mmCIF file of C-alpha atoms and ligand atoms in Angstrom:
data_model
loop_
_atom_site.group_PDB
_atom_site.id
_atom_site.type_symbol
_atom_site.label_atom_id
_atom_site.label_comp_id
_atom_site.label_asym_id
_atom_site.label_seq_id
_atom_site.Cartn_x
_atom_site.Cartn_y
_atom_site.Cartn_z
ATOM 1 C CA MET Q 22 -5.630 -9.878 13.270
ATOM 2 C CA ARG Q 23 -2.599 -7.674 12.553
ATOM 3 C CA LEU Q 24 0.481 -9.252 10.432
ATOM 4 C CA ALA Q 25 3.500 -7.506 10.252
ATOM 5 C CA ASN Q 26 7.164 -8.232 8.949
ATOM 6 C CA LEU Q 27 9.417 -7.751 11.962
ATOM 7 C CA SER Q 28 13.261 -7.830 10.195
ATOM 8 C CA GLY Q 29 12.191 -10.256 7.729
ATOM 9 C CA ARG Q 30 10.034 -12.649 10.133
ATOM 10 C CA ALA Q 31 6.137 -12.804 10.140
ATOM 11 C CA VAL Q 32 4.554 -11.825 13.694
ATOM 12 C CA LEU Q 33 1.362 -11.160 15.013
ATOM 13 C CA VAL Q 34 0.900 -7.598 16.385
ATOM 14 C CA ALA Q 35 -0.316 -7.213 19.808
ATOM 15 C CA GLY Q 36 -1.433 -3.818 20.940
ATOM 16 C CA ASP Q 37 0.685 -1.342 19.042
ATOM 17 C CA ALA Q 38 4.082 -2.251 20.129
ATOM 18 C CA GLU Q 39 4.373 -6.343 20.745
ATOM 19 C CA ALA Q 40 4.973 -8.953 18.473
ATOM 20 C CA LEU Q 41 4.606 -12.658 18.610
ATOM 21 C CA ASP Q 42 6.812 -14.767 16.464
ATOM 22 C CA VAL Q 43 4.882 -16.502 14.173
ATOM 23 C CA HIS Q 44 7.288 -19.311 13.281
ATOM 24 C CA LYS Q 45 8.227 -20.020 17.011
ATOM 25 C CA ALA Q 46 4.509 -19.711 18.070
ATOM 26 C CA SER Q 47 3.260 -22.050 15.491
ATOM 27 C CA ASP Q 48 6.237 -24.524 16.235
ATOM 28 C CA GLY Q 49 7.599 -24.202 12.738
ATOM 29 C CA ARG Q 50 4.197 -24.587 10.712
ATOM 30 C CA PHE Q 51 4.382 -21.063 9.379
ATOM 31 C CA GLY Q 52 6.948 -18.564 8.616
ATOM 32 C CA PRO Q 53 9.254 -17.373 9.495
ATOM 33 C CA GLU Q 54 9.044 -15.500 6.076
ATOM 34 C CA LEU Q 55 6.016 -13.793 5.139
ATOM 35 C CA ARG Q 56 5.564 -15.078 1.242
ATOM 36 C CA GLY Q 57 4.866 -18.273 2.157
ATOM 37 C CA ILE Q 58 2.309 -17.183 4.580
ATOM 38 C CA TYR Q 59 0.014 -15.485 1.757
ATOM 39 C CA ASP Q 60 0.517 -19.045 -0.207
ATOM 40 C CA ASN Q 61 -1.065 -20.423 2.560
ATOM 41 C CA TRP Q 62 -3.454 -18.026 3.954
ATOM 42 C CA THR Q 63 -6.561 -19.833 4.680
ATOM 43 C CA ASP Q 64 -4.674 -22.308 7.046
ATOM 44 C CA PHE Q 65 -2.726 -19.528 8.296
ATOM 45 C CA VAL Q 66 -5.883 -17.467 9.246
ATOM 46 C CA GLY Q 67 -7.610 -20.695 10.887
ATOM 47 C CA TRP Q 68 -3.999 -20.957 13.223
ATOM 48 C CA ALA Q 69 -3.948 -17.095 13.825
ATOM 49 C CA GLY Q 70 -7.708 -17.025 15.002
ATOM 50 C CA GLN Q 71 -6.889 -19.546 18.026
ATOM 51 C CA ALA Q 72 -3.543 -18.709 18.652
ATOM 52 C CA GLY Q 73 -2.943 -16.559 21.860
ATOM 53 C CA LEU Q 74 -0.915 -13.604 21.940
ATOM 54 C CA ASP Q 75 0.824 -14.716 25.253
ATOM 55 C CA GLY Q 76 4.595 -14.376 24.845
ATOM 56 C CA ALA Q 77 4.231 -11.323 22.572
ATOM 57 C CA GLU Q 78 7.425 -9.115 22.997
ATOM 58 C CA PRO Q 79 7.615 -5.205 22.666
ATOM 59 C CA PHE Q 80 9.573 -4.292 18.731
ATOM 60 C CA ASP Q 81 10.304 -0.549 17.439
ATOM 61 C CA VAL Q 82 8.051 0.193 14.453
ATOM 62 C CA ALA Q 83 11.474 1.328 12.907
ATOM 63 C CA ASP Q 84 12.421 -2.358 12.523
ATOM 64 C CA LEU Q 85 9.270 -3.292 10.399
ATOM 65 C CA GLY Q 86 9.425 -4.154 6.724
ATOM 66 C CA ALA Q 87 6.674 -4.498 4.293
ATOM 67 C CA PRO Q 88 3.942 -6.676 5.296
ATOM 68 C CA SER Q 89 3.939 -8.225 1.756
ATOM 69 C CA PRO Q 90 7.925 -8.029 1.091
ATOM 70 C CA GLU Q 91 7.895 -10.144 -2.382
ATOM 71 C CA PRO Q 92 4.508 -9.571 -4.177
ATOM 72 C CA ARG Q 93 4.912 -11.149 -7.452
ATOM 73 C CA GLN Q 94 2.838 -8.056 -9.013
ATOM 74 C CA ILE Q 95 2.442 -4.598 -7.563
ATOM 75 C CA PHE Q 96 -0.590 -2.771 -9.257
ATOM 76 C CA ALA Q 97 -1.399 0.764 -9.050
ATOM 77 C CA ILE Q 98 -4.742 2.761 -10.000
ATOM 78 C CA GLY Q 99 -4.837 6.079 -11.378
ATOM 79 C CA LEU Q 100 -7.361 8.650 -11.092
ATOM 80 C CA ASN Q 101 -9.924 6.589 -8.958
ATOM 81 C CA TYR Q 102 -11.088 9.692 -6.939
ATOM 82 C CA SER Q 103 -13.089 12.377 -8.624
ATOM 83 C CA ALA Q 104 -11.543 15.236 -6.886
ATOM 84 C CA HIS Q 105 -7.789 13.975 -7.796
ATOM 85 C CA ALA Q 106 -8.756 13.457 -11.380
ATOM 86 C CA ALA Q 107 -10.186 16.901 -11.733
ATOM 87 C CA GLU Q 108 -6.985 18.099 -10.306
ATOM 88 C CA SER Q 109 -4.999 16.341 -12.691
ATOM 89 C CA GLY Q 110 -6.988 17.511 -15.419
ATOM 90 C CA PHE Q 111 -9.003 14.627 -16.317
ATOM 91 C CA GLU Q 112 -12.568 13.637 -16.464
ATOM 92 C CA ALA Q 113 -13.531 11.160 -14.016
ATOM 93 C CA PRO Q 114 -13.247 7.716 -15.531
ATOM 94 C CA THR Q 115 -16.546 5.909 -16.044
ATOM 95 C CA ASP Q 116 -14.880 2.863 -17.036
ATOM 96 C CA LEU Q 117 -11.524 1.053 -15.657
ATOM 97 C CA PRO Q 118 -9.184 3.996 -14.484
ATOM 98 C CA PRO Q 119 -5.632 3.683 -15.692
ATOM 99 C CA VAL Q 120 -3.733 0.347 -14.342
ATOM 100 C CA PHE Q 121 -0.039 0.686 -14.202
ATOM 101 C CA PRO Q 122 2.694 -1.484 -12.395
ATOM 102 C CA LYS Q 123 4.930 -0.208 -9.577
ATOM 103 C CA PHE Q 124 8.144 -2.429 -9.519
ATOM 104 C CA GLN Q 125 9.205 -4.235 -6.489
ATOM 105 C CA SER Q 126 12.357 -2.728 -5.993
ATOM 106 C CA SER Q 127 10.674 0.573 -4.928
ATOM 107 C CA LEU Q 128 8.764 -1.278 -2.139
ATOM 108 C CA SER Q 129 9.553 -0.706 1.851
ATOM 109 C CA GLY Q 130 8.339 -1.000 5.153
ATOM 110 C CA PRO Q 131 6.673 1.859 7.131
ATOM 111 C CA VAL Q 132 9.526 4.095 8.483
ATOM 112 C CA THR Q 133 12.283 4.998 6.217
ATOM 113 C CA GLU Q 134 14.270 7.474 4.796
ATOM 114 C CA VAL Q 135 13.841 8.287 1.065
ATOM 115 C CA VAL Q 136 16.654 9.881 -1.480
ATOM 116 C CA LEU Q 137 14.854 12.270 -3.304
ATOM 117 C CA PRO Q 138 16.067 11.853 -6.959
ATOM 118 C CA ALA Q 139 18.002 15.070 -7.985
ATOM 119 C CA GLY Q 140 16.330 17.392 -10.565
ATOM 120 C CA GLY Q 141 13.026 15.778 -9.835
ATOM 121 C CA ASN Q 142 9.730 16.843 -8.450
ATOM 122 C CA THR Q 143 8.655 14.226 -5.960
ATOM 123 C CA ASP Q 144 5.246 14.206 -4.949
ATOM 124 C CA TRP Q 145 2.925 12.257 -2.404
ATOM 125 C CA GLU Q 146 -0.057 10.147 -3.040
ATOM 126 C CA VAL Q 147 -1.590 8.431 -0.129
ATOM 127 C CA GLU Q 148 -3.484 5.146 -0.875
ATOM 128 C CA LEU Q 149 -5.512 2.138 0.553
ATOM 129 C CA VAL Q 150 -3.466 -1.109 -0.386
ATOM 130 C CA ALA Q 151 -5.407 -4.444 -0.756
ATOM 131 C CA VAL Q 152 -2.836 -7.155 -0.440
ATOM 132 C CA ILE Q 153 -4.280 -10.620 -2.091
ATOM 133 C CA GLY Q 154 -4.516 -13.900 -0.317
ATOM 134 C CA ARG Q 155 -5.524 -16.244 -2.901
ATOM 135 C CA GLU Q 156 -4.453 -17.200 -6.491
ATOM 136 C CA VAL Q 157 -7.436 -16.107 -8.670
ATOM 137 C CA THR Q 158 -8.817 -15.189 -12.100
ATOM 138 C CA ARG Q 159 -11.957 -14.061 -13.193
ATOM 139 C CA VAL Q 160 -13.579 -13.509 -9.608
ATOM 140 C CA ALA Q 161 -16.997 -11.857 -9.466
ATOM 141 C CA GLU Q 162 -17.419 -8.430 -7.636
ATOM 142 C CA ALA Q 163 -19.512 -9.770 -5.105
ATOM 143 C CA ASP Q 164 -17.019 -12.369 -4.085
ATOM 144 C CA ALA Q 165 -13.863 -10.456 -4.614
ATOM 145 C CA TRP Q 166 -13.585 -9.143 -0.784
ATOM 146 C CA ASP Q 167 -12.723 -13.222 -0.242
ATOM 147 C CA VAL Q 168 -9.707 -13.018 -2.045
ATOM 148 C CA VAL Q 169 -8.361 -9.870 -0.064
ATOM 149 C CA ALA Q 170 -5.934 -10.997 2.978
ATOM 150 C CA GLY Q 171 -6.183 -7.757 4.283
ATOM 151 C CA LEU Q 172 -5.289 -3.948 3.842
ATOM 152 C CA THR Q 173 -2.512 -1.844 4.783
ATOM 153 C CA VAL Q 174 -1.369 1.949 4.263
ATOM 154 C CA GLY Q 175 0.791 2.697 0.993
ATOM 155 C CA ASN Q 176 2.102 5.955 -0.443
ATOM 156 C CA ASP Q 177 2.410 5.901 -4.312
ATOM 157 C CA ILE Q 178 5.519 8.415 -4.010
ATOM 158 C CA SER Q 179 5.866 10.026 -7.481
ATOM 159 C CA GLU Q 180 8.699 11.870 -9.413
ATOM 160 C CA ARG Q 181 6.474 13.677 -11.810
ATOM 161 C CA VAL Q 182 9.460 14.424 -14.102
ATOM 162 C CA VAL Q 183 10.249 11.128 -15.231
ATOM 163 C CA GLN Q 184 6.619 10.198 -14.739
ATOM 164 C CA LEU Q 185 5.155 12.691 -17.242
ATOM 165 C CA ARG Q 186 8.167 13.018 -19.747
ATOM 166 C CA GLY Q 187 8.544 11.256 -23.349
ATOM 167 C CA PRO Q 188 5.943 10.915 -25.951
ATOM 168 C CA ALA Q 189 3.664 8.908 -23.483
ATOM 169 C CA PRO Q 190 3.835 8.965 -19.711
ATOM 170 C CA GLN Q 191 6.386 6.700 -17.719
ATOM 171 C CA PHE Q 192 4.222 6.054 -14.932
ATOM 172 C CA GLY Q 193 5.853 2.704 -13.689
ATOM 173 C CA LEU Q 194 9.396 4.305 -13.683
ATOM 174 C CA GLY Q 195 8.307 7.367 -12.232
ATOM 175 C CA LYS Q 196 6.801 5.691 -9.298
ATOM 176 C CA SER Q 197 9.479 3.352 -8.672
ATOM 177 C CA PHE Q 198 12.521 4.997 -7.644
ATOM 178 C CA PRO Q 199 13.898 3.221 -4.362
ATOM 179 C CA GLY Q 200 11.634 3.565 -1.482
ATOM 180 C CA PHE Q 201 8.828 4.935 -3.483
ATOM 181 C CA SER Q 202 6.351 2.357 -2.343
ATOM 182 C CA PRO Q 203 6.340 2.416 1.407
ATOM 183 C CA THR Q 204 3.695 -0.204 2.788
ATOM 184 C CA GLY Q 205 2.553 -0.963 6.206
ATOM 185 C CA PRO Q 206 2.795 -0.535 9.240
ATOM 186 C CA TRP Q 207 1.270 -4.059 9.333
ATOM 187 C CA LEU Q 208 -1.628 -5.749 7.367
ATOM 188 C CA VAL Q 209 -5.019 -5.717 8.892
ATOM 189 C CA THR Q 210 -7.764 -8.209 8.380
ATOM 190 C CA THR Q 211 -11.121 -6.516 7.368
ATOM 191 C CA ASP Q 212 -12.786 -8.136 10.256
ATOM 192 C CA GLU Q 213 -10.843 -5.678 12.434
ATOM 193 C CA LEU Q 214 -12.482 -2.480 10.872
ATOM 194 C CA ASP Q 215 -15.755 -1.041 11.496
ATOM 195 C CA ASP Q 216 -16.363 -0.432 7.824
ATOM 196 C CA ARG Q 217 -14.112 -1.498 5.450
ATOM 197 C CA ASP Q 218 -15.353 0.291 2.420
ATOM 198 C CA ASN Q 219 -15.307 3.558 4.198
ATOM 199 C CA LEU Q 220 -12.220 4.602 5.908
ATOM 200 C CA THR Q 221 -10.438 7.557 6.396
ATOM 201 C CA LEU Q 222 -7.067 8.598 4.605
ATOM 202 C CA THR Q 223 -4.838 11.505 5.361
ATOM 203 C CA CYS Q 224 -1.255 12.633 4.359
ATOM 204 C CA THR Q 225 0.790 15.540 6.117
ATOM 205 C CA LEU Q 226 3.890 17.142 4.635
ATOM 206 C CA ASP Q 227 5.543 18.129 8.088
ATOM 207 C CA ASP Q 228 2.434 19.331 9.864
ATOM 208 C CA GLU Q 229 0.286 20.531 7.155
ATOM 209 C CA VAL Q 230 -2.388 17.886 6.257
ATOM 210 C CA VAL Q 231 -2.185 17.732 2.396
ATOM 211 C CA GLN Q 232 -4.714 15.081 1.554
ATOM 212 C CA ASP Q 233 -7.846 14.013 3.612
ATOM 213 C CA GLY Q 234 -10.131 11.761 1.822
ATOM 214 C CA ARG Q 235 -12.373 8.649 2.471
ATOM 215 C CA THR Q 236 -12.079 5.309 0.635
ATOM 216 C CA SER Q 237 -16.196 5.465 0.311
ATOM 217 C CA GLU Q 238 -15.090 7.855 -2.286
ATOM 218 C CA LEU Q 239 -13.485 5.520 -4.831
ATOM 219 C CA ILE Q 240 -15.025 5.361 -8.244
ATOM 220 C CA MET Q 241 -14.026 2.036 -8.266
ATOM 221 C CA SER Q 242 -14.358 0.067 -4.992
ATOM 222 C CA VAL Q 243 -11.843 -2.506 -4.081
ATOM 223 C CA PRO Q 244 -14.125 -5.556 -5.006
ATOM 224 C CA ARG Q 245 -15.093 -3.948 -8.296
ATOM 225 C CA LEU Q 246 -11.206 -3.281 -9.162
ATOM 226 C CA ILE Q 247 -10.395 -6.966 -8.455
ATOM 227 C CA ALA Q 248 -13.040 -8.303 -10.517
ATOM 228 C CA GLU Q 249 -11.903 -5.898 -13.513
ATOM 229 C CA LEU Q 250 -8.301 -6.448 -13.132
ATOM 230 C CA THR Q 251 -9.016 -10.212 -12.957
ATOM 231 C CA LYS Q 252 -10.943 -9.969 -16.436
ATOM 232 C CA VAL Q 253 -7.442 -10.093 -17.774
ATOM 233 C CA VAL Q 254 -4.651 -11.122 -15.167
ATOM 234 C CA THR Q 255 -4.077 -13.768 -12.705
ATOM 235 C CA LEU Q 256 -3.729 -12.486 -9.195
ATOM 236 C CA TYR Q 257 -1.462 -14.077 -6.827
ATOM 237 C CA PRO Q 258 -1.066 -14.586 -3.105
ATOM 238 C CA GLY Q 259 0.893 -11.501 -1.652
ATOM 239 C CA ASP Q 260 0.336 -9.379 -4.719
ATOM 240 C CA LEU Q 261 -0.543 -5.485 -3.701
ATOM 241 C CA ILE Q 262 -3.168 -3.178 -5.298
ATOM 242 C CA PHE Q 263 -2.617 0.601 -4.625
ATOM 243 C CA THR Q 264 -6.407 1.711 -5.264
ATOM 244 C CA GLY Q 265 -5.518 5.213 -5.796
ATOM 245 C CA THR Q 266 -5.084 8.732 -4.206
ATOM 246 C CA PRO Q 267 -7.576 11.313 -3.037
ATOM 247 C CA ALA Q 268 -7.217 14.744 -3.952
ATOM 248 C CA GLY Q 269 -4.238 17.095 -2.630
ATOM 249 C CA VAL Q 270 -1.020 15.852 -4.464
ATOM 250 C CA GLY Q 271 1.797 18.657 -5.136
ATOM 251 C CA VAL Q 272 1.271 18.507 -8.803
ATOM 252 C CA GLY Q 273 -2.522 19.308 -8.611
ATOM 253 C CA ARG Q 274 -1.653 22.579 -6.686
ATOM 254 C CA GLU Q 275 -1.769 26.176 -7.817
ATOM 255 C CA PRO Q 276 1.326 27.067 -7.436
ATOM 256 C CA GLN Q 277 2.820 23.461 -7.374
ATOM 257 C CA LEU Q 278 4.604 22.026 -4.509
ATOM 258 C CA PHE Q 279 6.608 19.197 -4.221
ATOM 259 C CA VAL Q 280 8.715 17.297 -1.335
ATOM 260 C CA ALA Q 281 11.850 19.233 -0.254
ATOM 261 C CA ALA Q 282 15.177 17.450 1.476
ATOM 262 C CA GLY Q 283 14.613 17.404 5.463
ATOM 263 C CA GLN Q 284 10.696 17.032 5.229
ATOM 264 C CA THR Q 285 8.545 14.161 6.623
ATOM 265 C CA LEU Q 286 5.621 12.812 5.071
ATOM 266 C CA VAL Q 287 2.897 10.581 7.339
ATOM 267 C CA SER Q 288 0.280 8.625 5.728
ATOM 268 C CA SER Q 289 -2.547 7.212 7.710
ATOM 269 C CA ILE Q 290 -5.399 5.308 7.432
ATOM 270 C CA GLU Q 291 -8.155 5.123 9.818
ATOM 271 C CA GLY Q 292 -8.088 1.620 11.635
ATOM 272 C CA ILE Q 293 -4.781 0.549 10.102
ATOM 273 C CA GLY Q 294 -1.985 2.809 11.021
ATOM 274 C CA GLU Q 295 1.024 4.913 9.510
ATOM 275 C CA LEU Q 296 3.669 5.691 7.645
ATOM 276 C CA ARG Q 297 6.743 7.821 7.993
ATOM 277 C CA GLN Q 298 8.926 8.794 5.265
ATOM 278 C CA THR Q 299 11.898 11.421 5.706
ATOM 279 C CA PHE Q 300 13.175 12.746 2.497
ATOM 280 C CA VAL Q 301 17.005 13.128 2.256
ATOM 281 C CA PRO Q 302 18.818 14.893 -0.902
ATOM 282 C CA GLU Q 303 20.439 12.581 -3.588
ATOM 283 C CA GLU Q 304 24.569 12.467 -3.345
ATOM 284 C CA THR Q 305 26.153 14.151 -6.143
ATOM 285 C CA PRO Q 306 29.476 12.035 -7.010
HETATM 286 ZN ZN1 ZN G 415 -1.476 6.512 -7.001
#
């Protein structure tokens, strides 16, 4: 099943360009907003499994919002691919990698225009994002896939000057400018994927491939991350986990490379879809 947020309403996606309005198709039982659907995920999946897609109508991907637009929490994981840890100047973590927040005001849908902060170094991080479908604490790794509603594409866009300045890094702020957390184009349930633990993820800047990795290379897999996080925190329906980025970010290059105004970043994951961000300069008053 593919679930999207079309202009604030939950839709099931048929093909690549048709959408069925969940609220209308379920006679008002689910939707129209996305948040309540994650709160009733098991019931929703049961309904969606038998709902036909007859009556789906064409839509424009530019009208899609974040598949989970109001998460209570957005977690992001650093240094979760060995080659990315190396390019960042760190040993690959053997215990839990760094965990930091991305703030909700940075969240967006898949096709957006993003303002480049003046004086900053804006960088890309394509990431697999897990969307949580159940309230959970202390879940075992073997059971952790069961608490995932589905997967989506994310980019953990990062402004490196703010991120790295000060006596200690400011990961949360440097990665939370408006539009710095694009997600989408939709949530895909893992039964739709050939291998949910081994997905190709790529990122291109204009037409140059800057990142090309596989989620099988994650140091800490999706279920392991959930098991580790829930030793400390409670996860809630609709929460997002940005699971880390593969090698190829701009700050790790020699010479370094950052996004320029006018450039387009495309982030894609096999079996899910793609994000498209175009960057514009910050207007000076
Ligand atoms: Zn990241």
